[in-house]
CSV table of C-alpha atoms in Angstrom, one decimal:
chain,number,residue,atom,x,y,z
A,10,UNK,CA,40.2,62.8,-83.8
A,11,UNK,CA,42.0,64.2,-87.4
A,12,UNK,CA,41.2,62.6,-90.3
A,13,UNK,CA,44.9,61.9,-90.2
A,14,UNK,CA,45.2,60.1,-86.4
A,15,UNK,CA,42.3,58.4,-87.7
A,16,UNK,CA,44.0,56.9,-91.1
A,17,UNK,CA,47.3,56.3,-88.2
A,18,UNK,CA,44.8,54.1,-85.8
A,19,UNK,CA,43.7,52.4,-88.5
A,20,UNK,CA,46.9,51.5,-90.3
A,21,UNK,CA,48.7,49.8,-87.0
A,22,UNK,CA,46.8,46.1,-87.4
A,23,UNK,CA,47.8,46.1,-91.2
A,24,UNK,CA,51.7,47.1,-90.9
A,25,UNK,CA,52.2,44.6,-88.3
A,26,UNK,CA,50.9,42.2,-91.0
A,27,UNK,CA,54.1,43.0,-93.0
A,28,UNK,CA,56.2,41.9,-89.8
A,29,UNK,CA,56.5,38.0,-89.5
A,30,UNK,CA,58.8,37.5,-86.3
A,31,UNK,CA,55.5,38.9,-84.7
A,32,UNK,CA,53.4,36.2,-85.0
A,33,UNK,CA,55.6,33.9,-83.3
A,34,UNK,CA,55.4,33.0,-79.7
A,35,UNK,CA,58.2,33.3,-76.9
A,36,UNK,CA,57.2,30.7,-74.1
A,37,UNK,CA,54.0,30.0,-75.2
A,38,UNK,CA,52.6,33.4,-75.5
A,39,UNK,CA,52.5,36.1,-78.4
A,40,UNK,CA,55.5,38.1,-78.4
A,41,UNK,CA,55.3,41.8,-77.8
A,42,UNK,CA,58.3,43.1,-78.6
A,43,UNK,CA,59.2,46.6,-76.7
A,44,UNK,CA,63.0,46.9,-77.0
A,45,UNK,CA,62.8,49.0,-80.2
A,46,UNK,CA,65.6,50.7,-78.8
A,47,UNK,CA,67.8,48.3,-79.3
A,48,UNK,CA,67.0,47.1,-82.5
A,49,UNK,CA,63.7,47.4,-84.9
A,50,UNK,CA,62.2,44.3,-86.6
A,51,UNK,CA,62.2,43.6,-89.8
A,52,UNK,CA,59.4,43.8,-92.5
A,53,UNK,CA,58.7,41.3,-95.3
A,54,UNK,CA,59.3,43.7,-97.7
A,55,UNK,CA,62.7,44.4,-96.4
A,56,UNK,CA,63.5,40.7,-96.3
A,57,UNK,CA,62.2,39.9,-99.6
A,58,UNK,CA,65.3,42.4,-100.7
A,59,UNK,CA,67.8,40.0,-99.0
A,60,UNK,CA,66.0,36.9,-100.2
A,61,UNK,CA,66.2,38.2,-103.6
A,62,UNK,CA,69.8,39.7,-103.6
A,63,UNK,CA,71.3,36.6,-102.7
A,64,UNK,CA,68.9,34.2,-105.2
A,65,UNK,CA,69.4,36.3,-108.2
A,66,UNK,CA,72.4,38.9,-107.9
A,67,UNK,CA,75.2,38.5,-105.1
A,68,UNK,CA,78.4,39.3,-106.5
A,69,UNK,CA,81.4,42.1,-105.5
A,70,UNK,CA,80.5,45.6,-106.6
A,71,UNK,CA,82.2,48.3,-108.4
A,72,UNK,CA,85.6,47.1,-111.5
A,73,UNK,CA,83.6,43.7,-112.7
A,74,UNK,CA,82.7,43.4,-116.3
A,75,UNK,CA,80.1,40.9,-115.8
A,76,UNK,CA,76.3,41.4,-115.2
A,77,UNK,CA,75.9,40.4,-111.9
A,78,UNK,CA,78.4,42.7,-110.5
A,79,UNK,CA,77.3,45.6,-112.6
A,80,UNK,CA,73.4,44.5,-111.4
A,81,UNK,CA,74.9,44.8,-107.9
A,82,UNK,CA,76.7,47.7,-108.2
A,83,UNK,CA,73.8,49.6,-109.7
A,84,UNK,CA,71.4,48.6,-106.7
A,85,UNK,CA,74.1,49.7,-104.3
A,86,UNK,CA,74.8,53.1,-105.3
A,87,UNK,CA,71.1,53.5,-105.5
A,88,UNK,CA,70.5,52.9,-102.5
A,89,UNK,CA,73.1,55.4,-101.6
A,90,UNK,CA,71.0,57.9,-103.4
A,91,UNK,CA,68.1,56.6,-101.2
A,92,UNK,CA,69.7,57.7,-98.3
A,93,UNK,CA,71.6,60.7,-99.4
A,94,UNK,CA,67.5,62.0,-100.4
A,95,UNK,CA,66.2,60.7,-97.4
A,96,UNK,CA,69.0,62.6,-95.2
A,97,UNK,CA,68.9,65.6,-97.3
A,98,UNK,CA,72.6,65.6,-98.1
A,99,UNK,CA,74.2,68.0,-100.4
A,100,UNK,CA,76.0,65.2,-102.6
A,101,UNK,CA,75.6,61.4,-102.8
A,102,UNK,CA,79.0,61.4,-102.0
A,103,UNK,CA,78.5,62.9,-98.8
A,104,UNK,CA,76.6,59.7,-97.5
A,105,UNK,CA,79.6,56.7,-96.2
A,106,UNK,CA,78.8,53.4,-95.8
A,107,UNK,CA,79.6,52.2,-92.3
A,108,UNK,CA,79.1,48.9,-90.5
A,109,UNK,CA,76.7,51.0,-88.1
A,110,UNK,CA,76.7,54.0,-85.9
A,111,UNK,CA,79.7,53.0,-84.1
A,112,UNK,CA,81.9,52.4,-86.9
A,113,UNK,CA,81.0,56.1,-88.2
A,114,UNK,CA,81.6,57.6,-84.5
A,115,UNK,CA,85.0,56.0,-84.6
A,116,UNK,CA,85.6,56.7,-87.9
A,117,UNK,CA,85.9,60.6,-87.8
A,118,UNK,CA,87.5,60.3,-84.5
A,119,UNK,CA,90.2,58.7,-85.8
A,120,UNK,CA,90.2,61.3,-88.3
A,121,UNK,CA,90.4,64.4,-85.6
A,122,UNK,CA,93.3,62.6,-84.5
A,123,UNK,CA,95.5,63.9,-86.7
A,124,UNK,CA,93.7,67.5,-86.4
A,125,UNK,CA,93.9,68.1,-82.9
A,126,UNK,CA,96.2,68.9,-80.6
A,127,UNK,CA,96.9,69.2,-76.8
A,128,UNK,CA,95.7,72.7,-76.5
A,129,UNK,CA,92.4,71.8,-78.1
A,130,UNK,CA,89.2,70.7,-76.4
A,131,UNK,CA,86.1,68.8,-77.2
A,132,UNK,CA,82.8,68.2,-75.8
A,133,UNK,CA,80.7,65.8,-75.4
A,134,UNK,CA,77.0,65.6,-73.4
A,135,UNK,CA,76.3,63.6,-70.3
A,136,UNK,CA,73.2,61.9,-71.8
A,137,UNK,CA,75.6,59.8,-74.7
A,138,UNK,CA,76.0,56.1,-75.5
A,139,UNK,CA,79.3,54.3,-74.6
A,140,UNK,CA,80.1,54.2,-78.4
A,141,UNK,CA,79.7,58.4,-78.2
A,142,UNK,CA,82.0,58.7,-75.4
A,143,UNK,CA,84.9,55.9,-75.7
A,144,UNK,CA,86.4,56.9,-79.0
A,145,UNK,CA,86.5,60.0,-77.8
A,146,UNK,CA,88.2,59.7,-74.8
A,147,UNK,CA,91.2,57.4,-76.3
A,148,UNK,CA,91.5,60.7,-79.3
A,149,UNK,CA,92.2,62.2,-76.3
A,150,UNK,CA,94.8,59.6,-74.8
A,151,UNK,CA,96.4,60.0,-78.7
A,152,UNK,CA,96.5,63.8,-78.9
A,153,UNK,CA,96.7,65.1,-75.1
A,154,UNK,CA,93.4,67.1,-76.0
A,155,UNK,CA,90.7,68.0,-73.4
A,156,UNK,CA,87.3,66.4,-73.1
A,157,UNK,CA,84.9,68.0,-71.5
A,158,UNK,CA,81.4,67.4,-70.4
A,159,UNK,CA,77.9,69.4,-70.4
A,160,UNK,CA,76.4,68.3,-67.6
A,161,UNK,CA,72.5,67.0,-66.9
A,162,UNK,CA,69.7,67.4,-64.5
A,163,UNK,CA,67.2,65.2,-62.6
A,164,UNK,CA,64.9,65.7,-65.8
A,165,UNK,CA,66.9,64.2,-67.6
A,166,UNK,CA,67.9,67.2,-70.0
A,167,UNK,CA,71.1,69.1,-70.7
A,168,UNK,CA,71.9,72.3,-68.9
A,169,UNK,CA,73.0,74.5,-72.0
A,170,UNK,CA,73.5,77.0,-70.2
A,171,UNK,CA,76.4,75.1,-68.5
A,172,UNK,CA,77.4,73.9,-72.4
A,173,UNK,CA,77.6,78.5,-73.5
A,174,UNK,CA,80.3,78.1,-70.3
A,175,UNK,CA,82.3,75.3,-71.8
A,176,UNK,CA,82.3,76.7,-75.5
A,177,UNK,CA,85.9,78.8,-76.3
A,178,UNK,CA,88.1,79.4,-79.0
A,179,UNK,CA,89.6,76.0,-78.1
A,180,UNK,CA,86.4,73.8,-79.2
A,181,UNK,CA,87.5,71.9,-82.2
A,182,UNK,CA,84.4,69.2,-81.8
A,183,UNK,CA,81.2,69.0,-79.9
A,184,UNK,CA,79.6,65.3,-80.4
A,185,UNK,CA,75.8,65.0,-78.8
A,186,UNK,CA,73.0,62.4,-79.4
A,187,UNK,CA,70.0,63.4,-81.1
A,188,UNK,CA,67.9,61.6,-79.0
A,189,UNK,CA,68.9,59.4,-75.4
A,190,UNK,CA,68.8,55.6,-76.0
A,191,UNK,CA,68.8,55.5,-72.5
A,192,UNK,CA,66.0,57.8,-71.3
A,193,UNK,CA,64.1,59.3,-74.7
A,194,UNK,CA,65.2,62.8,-74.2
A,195,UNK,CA,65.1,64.9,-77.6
A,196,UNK,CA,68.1,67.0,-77.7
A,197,UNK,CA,68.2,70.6,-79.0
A,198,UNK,CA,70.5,69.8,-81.4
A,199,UNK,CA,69.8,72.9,-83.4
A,200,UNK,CA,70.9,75.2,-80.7
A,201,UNK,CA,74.0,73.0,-79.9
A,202,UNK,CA,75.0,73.1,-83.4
A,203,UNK,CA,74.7,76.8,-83.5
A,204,UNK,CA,76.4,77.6,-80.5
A,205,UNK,CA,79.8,75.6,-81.7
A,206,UNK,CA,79.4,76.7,-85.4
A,207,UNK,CA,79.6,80.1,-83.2
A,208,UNK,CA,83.0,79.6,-82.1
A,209,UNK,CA,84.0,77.6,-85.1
A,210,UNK,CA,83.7,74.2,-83.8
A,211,UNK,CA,82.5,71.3,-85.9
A,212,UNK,CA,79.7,68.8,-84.4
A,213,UNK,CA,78.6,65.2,-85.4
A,214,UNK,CA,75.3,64.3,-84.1
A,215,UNK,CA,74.4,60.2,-83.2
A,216,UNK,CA,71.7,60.1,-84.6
A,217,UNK,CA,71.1,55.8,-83.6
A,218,UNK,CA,67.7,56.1,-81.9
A,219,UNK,CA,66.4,59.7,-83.8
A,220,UNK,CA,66.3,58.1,-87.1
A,221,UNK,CA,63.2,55.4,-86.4
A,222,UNK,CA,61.3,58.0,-85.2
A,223,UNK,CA,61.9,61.5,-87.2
A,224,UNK,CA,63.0,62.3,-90.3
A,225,UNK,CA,66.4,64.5,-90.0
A,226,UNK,CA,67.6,66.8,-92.4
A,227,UNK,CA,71.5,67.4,-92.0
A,228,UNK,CA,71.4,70.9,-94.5
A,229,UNK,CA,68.8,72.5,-92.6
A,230,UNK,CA,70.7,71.0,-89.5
A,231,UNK,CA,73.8,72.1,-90.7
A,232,UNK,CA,75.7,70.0,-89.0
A,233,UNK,CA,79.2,68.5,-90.1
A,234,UNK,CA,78.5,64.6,-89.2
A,235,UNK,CA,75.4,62.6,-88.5
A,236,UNK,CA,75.5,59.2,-87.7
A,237,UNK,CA,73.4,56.3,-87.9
A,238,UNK,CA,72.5,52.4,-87.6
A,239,UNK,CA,70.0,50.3,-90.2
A,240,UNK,CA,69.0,48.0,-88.0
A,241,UNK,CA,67.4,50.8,-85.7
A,242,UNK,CA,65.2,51.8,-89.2
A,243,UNK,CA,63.7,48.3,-90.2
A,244,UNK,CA,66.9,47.2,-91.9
A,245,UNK,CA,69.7,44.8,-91.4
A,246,UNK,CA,72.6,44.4,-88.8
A,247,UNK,CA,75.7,45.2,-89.7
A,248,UNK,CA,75.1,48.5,-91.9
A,249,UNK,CA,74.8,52.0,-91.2
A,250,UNK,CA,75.7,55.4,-92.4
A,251,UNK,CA,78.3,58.5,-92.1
A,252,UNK,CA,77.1,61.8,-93.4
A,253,UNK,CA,79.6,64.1,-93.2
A,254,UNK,CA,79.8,67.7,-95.4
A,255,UNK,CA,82.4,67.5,-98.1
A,256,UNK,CA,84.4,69.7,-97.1
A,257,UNK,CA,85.1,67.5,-93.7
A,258,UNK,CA,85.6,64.3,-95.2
A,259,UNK,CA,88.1,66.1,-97.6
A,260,UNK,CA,90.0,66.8,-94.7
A,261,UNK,CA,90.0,63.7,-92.7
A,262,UNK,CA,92.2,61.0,-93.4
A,263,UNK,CA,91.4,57.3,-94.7
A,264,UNK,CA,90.2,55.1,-91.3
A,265,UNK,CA,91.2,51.8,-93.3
A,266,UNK,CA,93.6,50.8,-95.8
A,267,UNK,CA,92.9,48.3,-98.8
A,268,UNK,CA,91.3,47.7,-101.5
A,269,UNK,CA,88.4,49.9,-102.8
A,270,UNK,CA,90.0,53.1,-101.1
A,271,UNK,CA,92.8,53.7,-103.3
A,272,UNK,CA,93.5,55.5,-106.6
A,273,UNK,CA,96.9,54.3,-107.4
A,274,UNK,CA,99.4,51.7,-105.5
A,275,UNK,CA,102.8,51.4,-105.7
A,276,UNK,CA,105.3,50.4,-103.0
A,277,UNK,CA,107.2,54.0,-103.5
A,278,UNK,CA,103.4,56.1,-102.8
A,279,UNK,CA,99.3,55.2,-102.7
A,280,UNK,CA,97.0,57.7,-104.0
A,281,UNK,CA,93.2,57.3,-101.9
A,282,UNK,CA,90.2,57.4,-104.1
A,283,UNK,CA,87.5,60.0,-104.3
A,284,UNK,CA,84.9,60.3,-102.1
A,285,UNK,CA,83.0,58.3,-100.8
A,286,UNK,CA,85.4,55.5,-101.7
A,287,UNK,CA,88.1,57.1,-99.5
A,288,UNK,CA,86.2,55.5,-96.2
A,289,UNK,CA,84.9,52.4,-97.5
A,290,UNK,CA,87.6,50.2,-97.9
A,291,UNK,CA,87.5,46.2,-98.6
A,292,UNK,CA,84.2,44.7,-99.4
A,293,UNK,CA,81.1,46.2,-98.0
A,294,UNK,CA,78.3,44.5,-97.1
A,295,UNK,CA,76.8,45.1,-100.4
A,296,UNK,CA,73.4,43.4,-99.4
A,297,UNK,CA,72.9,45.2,-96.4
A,298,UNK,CA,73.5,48.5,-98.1
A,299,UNK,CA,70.8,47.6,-100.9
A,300,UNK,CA,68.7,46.8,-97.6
A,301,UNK,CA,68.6,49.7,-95.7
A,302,UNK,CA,67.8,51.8,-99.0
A,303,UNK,CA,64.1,49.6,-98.8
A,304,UNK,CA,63.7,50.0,-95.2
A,305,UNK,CA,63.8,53.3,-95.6
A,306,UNK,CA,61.2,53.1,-98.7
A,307,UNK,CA,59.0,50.9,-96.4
A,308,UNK,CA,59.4,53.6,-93.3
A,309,UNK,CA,58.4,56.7,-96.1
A,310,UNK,CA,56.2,54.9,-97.6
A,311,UNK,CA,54.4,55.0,-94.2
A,312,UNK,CA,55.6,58.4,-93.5
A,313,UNK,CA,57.3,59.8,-90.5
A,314,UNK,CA,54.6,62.1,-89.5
A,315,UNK,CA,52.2,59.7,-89.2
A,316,UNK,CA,55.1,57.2,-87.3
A,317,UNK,CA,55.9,59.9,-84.6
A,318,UNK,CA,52.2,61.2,-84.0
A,319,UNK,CA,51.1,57.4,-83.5
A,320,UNK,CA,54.0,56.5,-81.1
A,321,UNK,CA,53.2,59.2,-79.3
A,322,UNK,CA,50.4,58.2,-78.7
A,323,UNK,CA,51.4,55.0,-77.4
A,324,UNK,CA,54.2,57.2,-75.2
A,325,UNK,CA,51.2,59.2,-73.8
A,326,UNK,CA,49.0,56.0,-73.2
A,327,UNK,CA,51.8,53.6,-71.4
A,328,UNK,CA,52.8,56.6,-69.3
A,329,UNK,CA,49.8,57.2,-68.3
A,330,UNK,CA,49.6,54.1,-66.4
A,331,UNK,CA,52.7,53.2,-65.5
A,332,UNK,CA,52.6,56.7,-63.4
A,333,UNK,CA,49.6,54.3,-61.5
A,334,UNK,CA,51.4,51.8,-60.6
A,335,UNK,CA,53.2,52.1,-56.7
A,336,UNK,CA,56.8,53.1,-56.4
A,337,UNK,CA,57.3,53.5,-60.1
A,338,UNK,CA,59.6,55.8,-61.6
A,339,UNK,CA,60.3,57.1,-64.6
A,340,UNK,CA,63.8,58.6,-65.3
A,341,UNK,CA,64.1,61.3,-67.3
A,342,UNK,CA,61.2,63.5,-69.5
A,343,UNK,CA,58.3,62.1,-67.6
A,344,UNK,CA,56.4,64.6,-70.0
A,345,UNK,CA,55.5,62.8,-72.9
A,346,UNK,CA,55.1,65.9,-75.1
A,347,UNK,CA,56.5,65.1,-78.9
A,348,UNK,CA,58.7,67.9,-78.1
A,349,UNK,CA,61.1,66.4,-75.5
A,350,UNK,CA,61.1,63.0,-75.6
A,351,UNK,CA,60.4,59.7,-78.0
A,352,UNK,CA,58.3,56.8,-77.1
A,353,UNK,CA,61.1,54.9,-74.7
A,354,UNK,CA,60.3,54.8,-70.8
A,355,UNK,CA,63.3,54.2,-68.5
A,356,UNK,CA,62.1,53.2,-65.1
A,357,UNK,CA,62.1,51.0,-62.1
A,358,UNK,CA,59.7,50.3,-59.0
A,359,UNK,CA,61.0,50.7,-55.7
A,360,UNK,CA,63.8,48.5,-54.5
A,361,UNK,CA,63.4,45.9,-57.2
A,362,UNK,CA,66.2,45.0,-59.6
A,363,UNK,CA,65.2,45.4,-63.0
A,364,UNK,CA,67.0,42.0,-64.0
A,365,UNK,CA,64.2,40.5,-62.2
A,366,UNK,CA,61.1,42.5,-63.8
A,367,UNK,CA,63.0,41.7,-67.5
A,368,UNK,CA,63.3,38.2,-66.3
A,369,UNK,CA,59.5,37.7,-65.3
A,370,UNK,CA,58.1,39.8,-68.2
A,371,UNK,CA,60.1,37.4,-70.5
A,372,UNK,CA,58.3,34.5,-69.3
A,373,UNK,CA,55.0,36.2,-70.3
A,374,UNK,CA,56.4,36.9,-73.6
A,375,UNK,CA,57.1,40.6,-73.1
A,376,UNK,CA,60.9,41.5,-74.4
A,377,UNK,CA,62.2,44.7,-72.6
A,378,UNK,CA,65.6,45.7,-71.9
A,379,UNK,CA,67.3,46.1,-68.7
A,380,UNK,CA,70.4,47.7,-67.6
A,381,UNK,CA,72.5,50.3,-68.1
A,382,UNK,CA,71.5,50.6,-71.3
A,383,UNK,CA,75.5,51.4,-72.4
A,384,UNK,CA,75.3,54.5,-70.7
A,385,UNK,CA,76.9,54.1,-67.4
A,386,UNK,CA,77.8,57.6,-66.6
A,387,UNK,CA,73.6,58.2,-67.2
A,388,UNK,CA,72.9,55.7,-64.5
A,389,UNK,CA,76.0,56.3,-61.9
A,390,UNK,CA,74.2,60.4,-62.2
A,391,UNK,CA,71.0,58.9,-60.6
A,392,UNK,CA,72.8,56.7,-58.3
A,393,UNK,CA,71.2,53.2,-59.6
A,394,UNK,CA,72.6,50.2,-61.2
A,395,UNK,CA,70.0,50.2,-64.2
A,396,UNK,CA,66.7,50.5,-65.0
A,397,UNK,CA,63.8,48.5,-67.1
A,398,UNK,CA,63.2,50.3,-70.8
A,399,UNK,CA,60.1,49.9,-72.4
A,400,UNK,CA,60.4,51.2,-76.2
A,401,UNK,CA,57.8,51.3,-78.7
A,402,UNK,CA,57.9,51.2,-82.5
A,403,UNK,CA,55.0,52.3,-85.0
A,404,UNK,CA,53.8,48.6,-85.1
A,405,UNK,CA,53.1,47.9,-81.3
A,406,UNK,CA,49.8,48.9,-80.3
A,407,UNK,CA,47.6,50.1,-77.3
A,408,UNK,CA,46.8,46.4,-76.6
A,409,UNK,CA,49.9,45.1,-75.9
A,410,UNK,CA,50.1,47.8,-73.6
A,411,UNK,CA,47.6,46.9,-71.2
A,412,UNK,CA,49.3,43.0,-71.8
A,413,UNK,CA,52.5,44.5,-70.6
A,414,UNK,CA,50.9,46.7,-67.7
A,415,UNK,CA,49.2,43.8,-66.1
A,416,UNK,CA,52.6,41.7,-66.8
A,417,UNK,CA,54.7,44.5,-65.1
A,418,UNK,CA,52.1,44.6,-61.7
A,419,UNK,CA,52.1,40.5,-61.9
A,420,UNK,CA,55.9,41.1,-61.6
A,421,UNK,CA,56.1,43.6,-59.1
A,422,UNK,CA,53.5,41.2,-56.7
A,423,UNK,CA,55.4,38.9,-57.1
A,424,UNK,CA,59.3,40.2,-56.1
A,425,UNK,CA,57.8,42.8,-53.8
């Protein structure tokens, strides 16, 4: 063992010291949370920020005179910079506050509505969220344009070499995850990104479930959009971000209309403000903002290498029995290689419904999701209604593991 996975083993007990929701109990036994995936807790030092922004300095941002605002104001652009640094953007200016991942998926596509036209096509991979494939699809209702489709396989990967057949001088957009919430798949967004800039298409990358685990950098990317959710990173609900190069978001149209976004107003003609003002109209959720700058100081702090060598490890260890256990099986990357897949396992045993293996590990205090994890077209590809996903964070440990192993085989005796 490294020096380094040495420091990582040792650190787990003492960061889930700075996580108070888990020393609470969920029907009389010690929660272990796995549904990461869905949303991360929240640490002390992240709450503390809330706590404190409300005690000592809630007030509207941006045109007041008086100190609070201006105290506000100042921690809310800062944590802009936060993020911009953290992302690697170009310009501060580059980084839009959104209400979360969604909102900055829907947000550009409302934009390309006004770009595109029937003739034009777009693309979009068969591994994506509901909120990566819905906006999308009513652009297309809007502007006639195509949508099209790089299909999968059984490993859960994308067949780029059927992606190089759908790429023509007719690609305006390609939109991909990073990573599958669904199955844990790491996309090769690099090539993808290439391959449209190749044919002068533009690509945004949902980036909901990459972020917690790896630290993405959107120049050496060079992609045109990334998009992400705070509450994936440690941070609040209700907040999330838009990168998007300047040159893009000069082009794009305002989503909203009101306050905030505007230069002038008159009822002949409205000029919009500057960027990043242009997207970000009404009041923001100036708290949550100023919070997802200190998760991502807590998650740095830590570091990402050490995060994604640990859950790894955690990847490797869970797999590695769960593959024991009768009739299990786990969809996509069964590999658990850093390379091609995060620490989330999708999976079901034999003929049970995972409602009912959710349902039983709750009971024993063990939170995992079930379902089609919004990604339908995922699960109608394997011909199954859902499956249970097991997702892991850099503060769950080996231990809770083995709790949730001899849960899951308690469950499984008990509906086989």
């Amino acid at each position: 063992m490294s020096q380094a996975q040495e420091h990582i083993a040792l650190d787990a007990e003492t960061i889930r010291k700075d996580f108070p929701i888990l020393n609470r109990k969920v029907n009389g036994k010690p929660l272990i949370y796995f549904d990461n995936a869905a949303t991360s807790q929240t640490p002390i030092q992240v709450i503390d920020v809330i706590v404190d922004y409300y005690s000592n300095y809630n007030a509207n941002i941006h045109r007041g005179v008086h100190a609070l605002s201006q105290e506000a104001t100042d921690a809310y652009e800062q944590a802009r910079m936060k993020i911009q640094k953290h992302f690697n953007a170009k310009h501060s200016h580059e980084i839009i506050y959104t209400s979360g991942t969604t909102h900055g998926i829907n947000l550009v596509a409302n934009g390309f509505s006004s770009l595109l036209k029937k003739d034009d096509e777009i693309i979009v991979s068969a591994l994506e969220h509901h909120s990566n494939i819905v906006p999308w699809q009513m652009l297309c209702e809007r502007t006639g344009t195509t949508l099209k489709v790089i299909p999968m396989n059984t490993n859960g990967e994308l067949i780029l070499s059927e992606y190089d057949t759908l790429l023509n001088a007719n690609t305006k957009l390609v939109f991909v995850n990073h990573i599958s919430n669904a199955l844990g798949t790491i996309n090769p967004i690099e090539t993808i990104i290439e391959k449209a800039h190749a044919v002068g298409a533009a690509v945004l990358v949902d980036g909901a479930q990459s972020c917690p685990h790896l630290k993405p950098d959107v120049q050496a990317l060079d992609v045109d959009f990334y998009v992400c959710s705070a509450h994936k990173i440690c941070g609040p609900t209700g907040v999330g971000m838009l990168y998007g190069k300047e040159e893009w978001l000069k082009k794009l149209p305002p989503y909203q209309g009101g306050g905030e976004m505007i230069s002038e107003v008159s009822f002949e003609k409205t000029t919009y403000a500057d960027l990043p003002h242009k997207f970000e109209a009404g009041t923001p959720n100036v708290c949550g903002g100023i919070a997802f700058g200190a998760a991502l100081d807590y998650m740095n702090a830590i570091g990402f290498e050490a995060i994604a060598a640990y859950e790894n490890e955690l990847l490797e260890y869970a797999t590695a029995q769960m593959l024991q256990i009768e009739d299990l099986k786990i969809y996509g990357p069964e590999a658990s290689g850093a390379k091609n897949k995060t620490s989330v396992i999708s999976f079901n045993v034999g003929n049970i419904h995972p409602y009912d293996i959710g349902t039983i590990l709750d009971k024993m205090g063990i939170a995992v999701r079930t379902g089609h994890h919004c990604a339908q077209p995922i699960m109608d590809f394997y011909k199954i209604p859902g499956t249970v996903r097991a997702s892991f964070m850099f503060y769950n440990t080996k231990e809770e593991i083995d709790t949730f192993i001899a849960g899951l085989k308690k469950a499984v005796m008990m509906l086989s």
